[in-house]
Amino acid sequence: MKITISHNISEVARALAAAPKQVQYATAVALTKTAAKVREAIPAAMDKTFDRPTAFTRNGTYLIAARRDDLTAQVVFKDIQSKYLRLQAEGGAYQPKAGGIRLPGNIVLNAFGNIPRGLINRLKAAAQNGHLSAAIVKRLGVAKDRRKGAAPIQLFYGVPQGRGWENAPVAIWRRIPGASGGPGKLVPVIVFSDKPARYSRRLDMAAIAMPIVAANFQREFDAALRTSLATAR
């Protein structure tokens, strides 16, 4: 995923036919500096669009400079970031992979609103062996000072069986005992959805780039051309 900034300099080139190299150089410099300003604006735009984007996401672009023989400057998203930001920038549907789309349920997320790295595997292990570390208990939102004699925290991974659960998803579930021996309930902790996730465009890259291009390119070009002509040999 990339933003491409180019410019038609044919009229300028004809007006300065005696100095085509200087025009090309000035154009390449102006395109590159303008593209750099676009890149600098992307993190702030993400802050307005997304809920607490991580530094990894905010800094997920790099700049390809324009050259005299290729008058195009590009702001490109890195491969990993592009995989999940493309849908935010273009919209569309994300098809779940074999493990499903991981959706948080009754779980405490990290400071960026994400499922902490490695937590799902720890929860699956806890569902299998019954051993819940203090860190997992904290993520489940269970108070440290649980009342004495409270039922142990139980997790299981899979699909609940029985009436009313025919369409239940694969998930990591927590069993909540009922009061005074009454029927309990199941609460999803992490859901593994097999349904496509649909996205509308939220990060409008053209809306970010075009005002910056309009405000900066001509000024950068004029300055670079003056310098180039003054130093021409």
Tab-separated table of C-alpha atoms in Angstrom:
chain	number	residue	atom	x	y	z
A	1	MET	CA	0.000	0.000	0.000
A	2	LYS	CA	1.466	3.349	-0.993
A	3	ILE	CA	0.795	7.002	-1.716
A	4	THR	CA	2.324	8.206	-4.962
A	5	ILE	CA	3.038	11.884	-5.588
A	6	SER	CA	3.882	13.016	-9.106
A	7	HIS	CA	3.705	16.304	-10.986
A	8	ASN	CA	3.396	17.520	-14.551
A	9	ILE	CA	6.377	19.808	-15.216
A	10	SER	CA	6.152	19.932	-18.991
A	11	GLU	CA	5.279	23.636	-19.087
A	12	VAL	CA	8.114	24.549	-16.756
A	13	ALA	CA	10.525	22.386	-18.708
A	14	ARG	CA	9.579	24.111	-21.974
A	15	ALA	CA	10.008	27.540	-20.372
A	16	LEU	CA	13.442	26.561	-19.138
A	17	ALA	CA	14.521	24.464	-22.085
A	18	ALA	CA	18.114	25.548	-21.597
A	19	ALA	CA	18.223	23.986	-18.157
A	20	PRO	CA	16.348	20.648	-18.306
A	21	LYS	CA	18.638	18.979	-15.766
A	22	GLN	CA	17.983	21.728	-13.238
A	23	VAL	CA	14.221	21.438	-13.724
A	24	GLN	CA	14.334	17.672	-13.262
A	25	TYR	CA	16.525	17.999	-10.192
A	26	ALA	CA	14.268	20.643	-8.640
A	27	THR	CA	11.190	18.533	-9.324
A	28	ALA	CA	12.737	15.447	-7.728
A	29	VAL	CA	13.750	17.444	-4.656
A	30	ALA	CA	10.312	19.063	-4.343
A	31	LEU	CA	8.497	15.751	-4.729
A	32	THR	CA	10.700	14.063	-2.147
A	33	LYS	CA	10.379	16.864	0.415
A	34	THR	CA	6.626	17.045	-0.089
A	35	ALA	CA	6.276	13.282	0.271
A	36	ALA	CA	8.303	13.468	3.482
A	37	LYS	CA	5.768	15.957	4.873
A	38	VAL	CA	2.965	13.557	3.947
A	39	ARG	CA	4.742	10.775	5.785
A	40	GLU	CA	5.187	12.998	8.842
A	41	ALA	CA	1.426	13.697	8.891
A	42	ILE	CA	0.317	10.054	8.876
A	43	PRO	CA	0.862	9.265	12.606
A	44	ALA	CA	-1.281	12.233	13.688
A	45	ALA	CA	-3.992	11.186	11.227
A	46	MET	CA	-3.928	7.686	12.702
A	47	ASP	CA	-4.275	9.119	16.202
A	48	LYS	CA	-7.498	10.842	15.109
A	49	THR	CA	-8.823	7.783	13.282
A	50	PHE	CA	-7.871	4.844	15.487
A	51	ASP	CA	-8.145	4.122	19.189
A	52	ARG	CA	-4.623	4.274	20.637
A	53	PRO	CA	-2.599	3.023	17.654
A	54	THR	CA	0.710	1.467	18.626
A	55	ALA	CA	4.060	2.969	17.709
A	56	PHE	CA	4.551	-0.015	15.402
A	57	THR	CA	1.443	1.005	13.453
A	58	ARG	CA	2.077	4.761	13.570
A	59	ASN	CA	5.617	4.371	12.254
A	60	GLY	CA	4.798	1.760	9.629
A	61	THR	CA	5.794	3.761	6.535
A	62	TYR	CA	8.952	4.546	4.622
A	63	LEU	CA	9.839	7.032	1.893
A	64	ILE	CA	11.067	6.282	-1.631
A	65	ALA	CA	12.671	9.446	-2.979
A	66	ALA	CA	12.077	10.773	-6.491
A	67	ARG	CA	14.977	10.863	-8.955
A	68	ARG	CA	15.677	12.921	-12.045
A	69	ASP	CA	14.982	9.852	-14.180
A	70	ASP	CA	11.888	8.862	-12.161
A	71	LEU	CA	9.880	11.889	-11.036
A	72	THR	CA	7.724	9.990	-8.552
A	73	ALA	CA	8.005	10.040	-4.780
A	74	GLN	CA	6.284	7.354	-2.742
A	75	VAL	CA	5.206	6.916	0.858
A	76	VAL	CA	4.931	3.150	1.286
A	77	PHE	CA	3.509	1.093	4.116
A	78	LYS	CA	5.797	-1.670	5.311
A	79	ASP	CA	4.713	-5.208	4.511
A	80	ILE	CA	3.438	-6.220	7.951
A	81	GLN	CA	1.549	-2.997	8.623
A	82	SER	CA	0.115	-3.006	5.121
A	83	LYS	CA	-1.535	-6.370	5.741
A	84	TYR	CA	-3.879	-4.983	8.362
A	85	LEU	CA	-4.016	-1.304	7.356
A	86	ARG	CA	-5.038	-1.956	3.760
A	87	LEU	CA	-8.625	-2.669	4.786
A	88	GLN	CA	-8.666	0.467	6.917
A	89	ALA	CA	-7.513	2.534	3.933
A	90	GLU	CA	-9.515	0.801	1.191
A	91	GLY	CA	-12.371	-1.048	2.901
A	92	GLY	CA	-13.439	-4.583	2.037
A	93	ALA	CA	-13.776	-7.952	3.715
A	94	TYR	CA	-11.202	-9.911	5.683
A	95	GLN	CA	-11.545	-13.646	5.279
A	96	PRO	CA	-10.712	-15.579	8.448
A	97	LYS	CA	-7.842	-18.025	8.344
A	98	ALA	CA	-7.880	-21.516	9.808
A	99	GLY	CA	-7.746	-20.274	13.392
A	100	GLY	CA	-10.533	-17.732	12.906
A	101	ILE	CA	-10.566	-14.025	13.658
A	102	ARG	CA	-9.611	-13.443	17.282
A	103	LEU	CA	-12.159	-11.242	19.019
A	104	PRO	CA	-11.867	-10.165	22.651
A	105	GLY	CA	-14.690	-11.023	25.008
A	106	ASN	CA	-14.592	-10.829	28.788
A	107	ILE	CA	-10.892	-10.015	28.967
A	108	VAL	CA	-8.810	-7.042	30.085
A	109	LEU	CA	-6.955	-5.677	27.052
A	110	ASN	CA	-3.573	-3.970	27.050
A	111	ALA	CA	-2.993	-0.219	27.017
A	112	PHE	CA	-3.557	-0.102	23.244
A	113	GLY	CA	-6.852	-1.988	23.326
A	114	ASN	CA	-5.329	-5.208	21.980
A	115	ILE	CA	-5.130	-8.786	23.198
A	116	PRO	CA	-1.669	-9.053	24.792
A	117	ARG	CA	0.859	-11.075	22.844
A	118	GLY	CA	0.990	-14.698	23.945
A	119	LEU	CA	-2.141	-14.484	26.110
A	120	ILE	CA	-4.261	-16.715	23.891
A	121	ASN	CA	-1.801	-19.607	24.116
A	122	ARG	CA	-1.593	-19.168	27.895
A	123	LEU	CA	-5.378	-19.184	28.157
A	124	LYS	CA	-5.635	-22.338	26.052
A	125	ALA	CA	-3.051	-24.026	28.270
A	126	ALA	CA	-4.930	-22.913	31.373
A	127	ALA	CA	-8.168	-24.304	29.950
A	128	GLN	CA	-6.433	-27.635	29.454
A	129	ASN	CA	-4.477	-28.012	32.694
A	130	GLY	CA	-6.501	-25.828	35.047
A	131	HIS	CA	-3.481	-23.815	36.224
A	132	LEU	CA	-4.174	-20.087	36.131
A	133	SER	CA	-1.304	-17.742	36.845
A	134	ALA	CA	-1.810	-14.450	38.630
A	135	ALA	CA	-1.324	-12.655	35.302
A	136	ILE	CA	-4.143	-14.627	33.682
A	137	VAL	CA	-6.439	-14.054	36.638
A	138	LYS	CA	-5.759	-10.328	36.318
A	139	ARG	CA	-6.593	-10.379	32.611
A	140	LEU	CA	-9.859	-12.129	33.419
A	141	GLY	CA	-10.762	-9.140	35.575
A	142	VAL	CA	-11.056	-11.198	38.727
A	143	ALA	CA	-10.329	-9.338	41.946
A	144	LYS	CA	-7.249	-10.419	43.875
A	145	ASP	CA	-9.166	-10.493	47.125
A	146	ARG	CA	-11.770	-13.088	46.109
A	147	ARG	CA	-13.947	-14.174	48.975
A	148	LYS	CA	-12.847	-17.233	50.888
A	149	GLY	CA	-14.415	-20.404	49.564
A	150	ALA	CA	-15.236	-18.921	46.163
A	151	ALA	CA	-15.488	-21.439	43.357
A	152	PRO	CA	-12.267	-21.895	41.400
A	153	ILE	CA	-11.932	-20.120	38.076
A	154	GLN	CA	-12.614	-22.574	35.255
A	155	LEU	CA	-11.880	-22.166	31.571
A	156	PHE	CA	-12.483	-24.383	28.593
A	157	TYR	CA	-11.635	-24.099	24.909
A	158	GLY	CA	-14.080	-25.278	22.280
A	159	VAL	CA	-17.785	-25.114	21.443
A	160	PRO	CA	-20.432	-25.494	24.196
A	161	GLN	CA	-22.792	-28.414	23.763
A	162	GLY	CA	-26.512	-28.614	24.407
A	163	ARG	CA	-29.695	-26.784	23.616
A	164	GLY	CA	-29.250	-23.118	22.780
A	165	TRP	CA	-25.582	-23.496	21.813
A	166	GLU	CA	-26.083	-24.826	18.291
A	167	ASN	CA	-24.594	-21.694	16.676
A	168	ALA	CA	-22.021	-20.927	19.326
A	169	PRO	CA	-18.521	-20.109	18.035
A	170	VAL	CA	-15.256	-21.731	18.959
A	171	ALA	CA	-13.970	-19.761	21.914
A	172	ILE	CA	-12.145	-19.787	25.197
A	173	TRP	CA	-14.975	-19.738	27.743
A	174	ARG	CA	-15.119	-19.047	31.440
A	175	ARG	CA	-17.606	-20.939	33.593
A	176	ILE	CA	-19.395	-18.667	36.072
A	177	PRO	CA	-21.065	-20.690	38.880
A	178	GLY	CA	-24.645	-19.801	39.731
A	179	ALA	CA	-25.553	-18.241	43.061
A	180	SER	CA	-26.601	-20.628	45.833
A	181	GLY	CA	-26.176	-23.663	43.639
A	182	GLY	CA	-28.316	-22.262	40.829
A	183	PRO	CA	-27.487	-22.651	37.143
A	184	GLY	CA	-24.315	-20.974	36.090
A	185	LYS	CA	-23.375	-19.383	32.812
A	186	LEU	CA	-20.643	-19.340	30.220
A	187	VAL	CA	-18.850	-16.123	29.351
A	188	PRO	CA	-16.673	-15.865	26.219
A	189	VAL	CA	-13.121	-14.742	26.967
A	190	ILE	CA	-11.693	-14.946	23.425
A	191	VAL	CA	-13.860	-15.773	20.407
A	192	PHE	CA	-12.448	-17.318	17.215
A	193	SER	CA	-14.922	-16.169	14.581
A	194	ASP	CA	-15.165	-17.950	11.235
A	195	LYS	CA	-17.259	-15.167	9.675
A	196	PRO	CA	-15.678	-12.566	7.371
A	197	ALA	CA	-15.042	-9.178	8.974
A	198	ARG	CA	-16.206	-6.274	6.833
A	199	TYR	CA	-14.493	-2.895	6.915
A	200	SER	CA	-15.402	0.519	5.592
A	201	ARG	CA	-12.665	2.956	4.611
A	202	ARG	CA	-11.522	4.902	7.644
A	203	LEU	CA	-7.981	6.059	6.867
A	204	ASP	CA	-8.364	8.271	3.792
A	205	MET	CA	-4.820	8.553	2.476
A	206	ALA	CA	-5.734	10.895	-0.373
A	207	ALA	CA	-7.394	13.271	2.072
A	208	ILE	CA	-4.190	13.286	4.115
A	209	ALA	CA	-1.829	13.759	1.177
A	210	MET	CA	-3.540	16.140	-1.237
A	211	PRO	CA	-3.746	19.241	1.019
A	212	ILE	CA	-0.075	18.805	1.904
A	213	VAL	CA	0.874	18.501	-1.760
A	214	ALA	CA	-1.164	21.581	-2.651
A	215	ALA	CA	0.379	23.619	0.164
A	216	ASN	CA	4.003	22.575	-0.232
A	217	PHE	CA	4.994	21.314	-3.670
A	218	GLN	CA	5.184	24.614	-5.549
A	219	ARG	CA	7.122	26.331	-2.766
A	220	GLU	CA	9.578	23.441	-2.516
A	221	PHE	CA	9.969	23.362	-6.304
A	222	ASP	CA	10.639	27.104	-6.544
A	223	ALA	CA	13.246	26.959	-3.795
A	224	ALA	CA	14.971	23.909	-5.272
A	225	LEU	CA	14.992	25.427	-8.775
A	226	ARG	CA	16.547	28.668	-7.558
A	227	THR	CA	19.276	26.713	-5.802
A	228	SER	CA	19.836	24.474	-8.807
A	229	LEU	CA	20.089	27.359	-11.272
A	230	ALA	CA	22.383	29.309	-8.958
A	231	THR	CA	24.815	26.397	-8.655
A	232	ALA	CA	24.551	25.145	-12.243
A	233	ARG	CA	27.823	24.692	-14.078
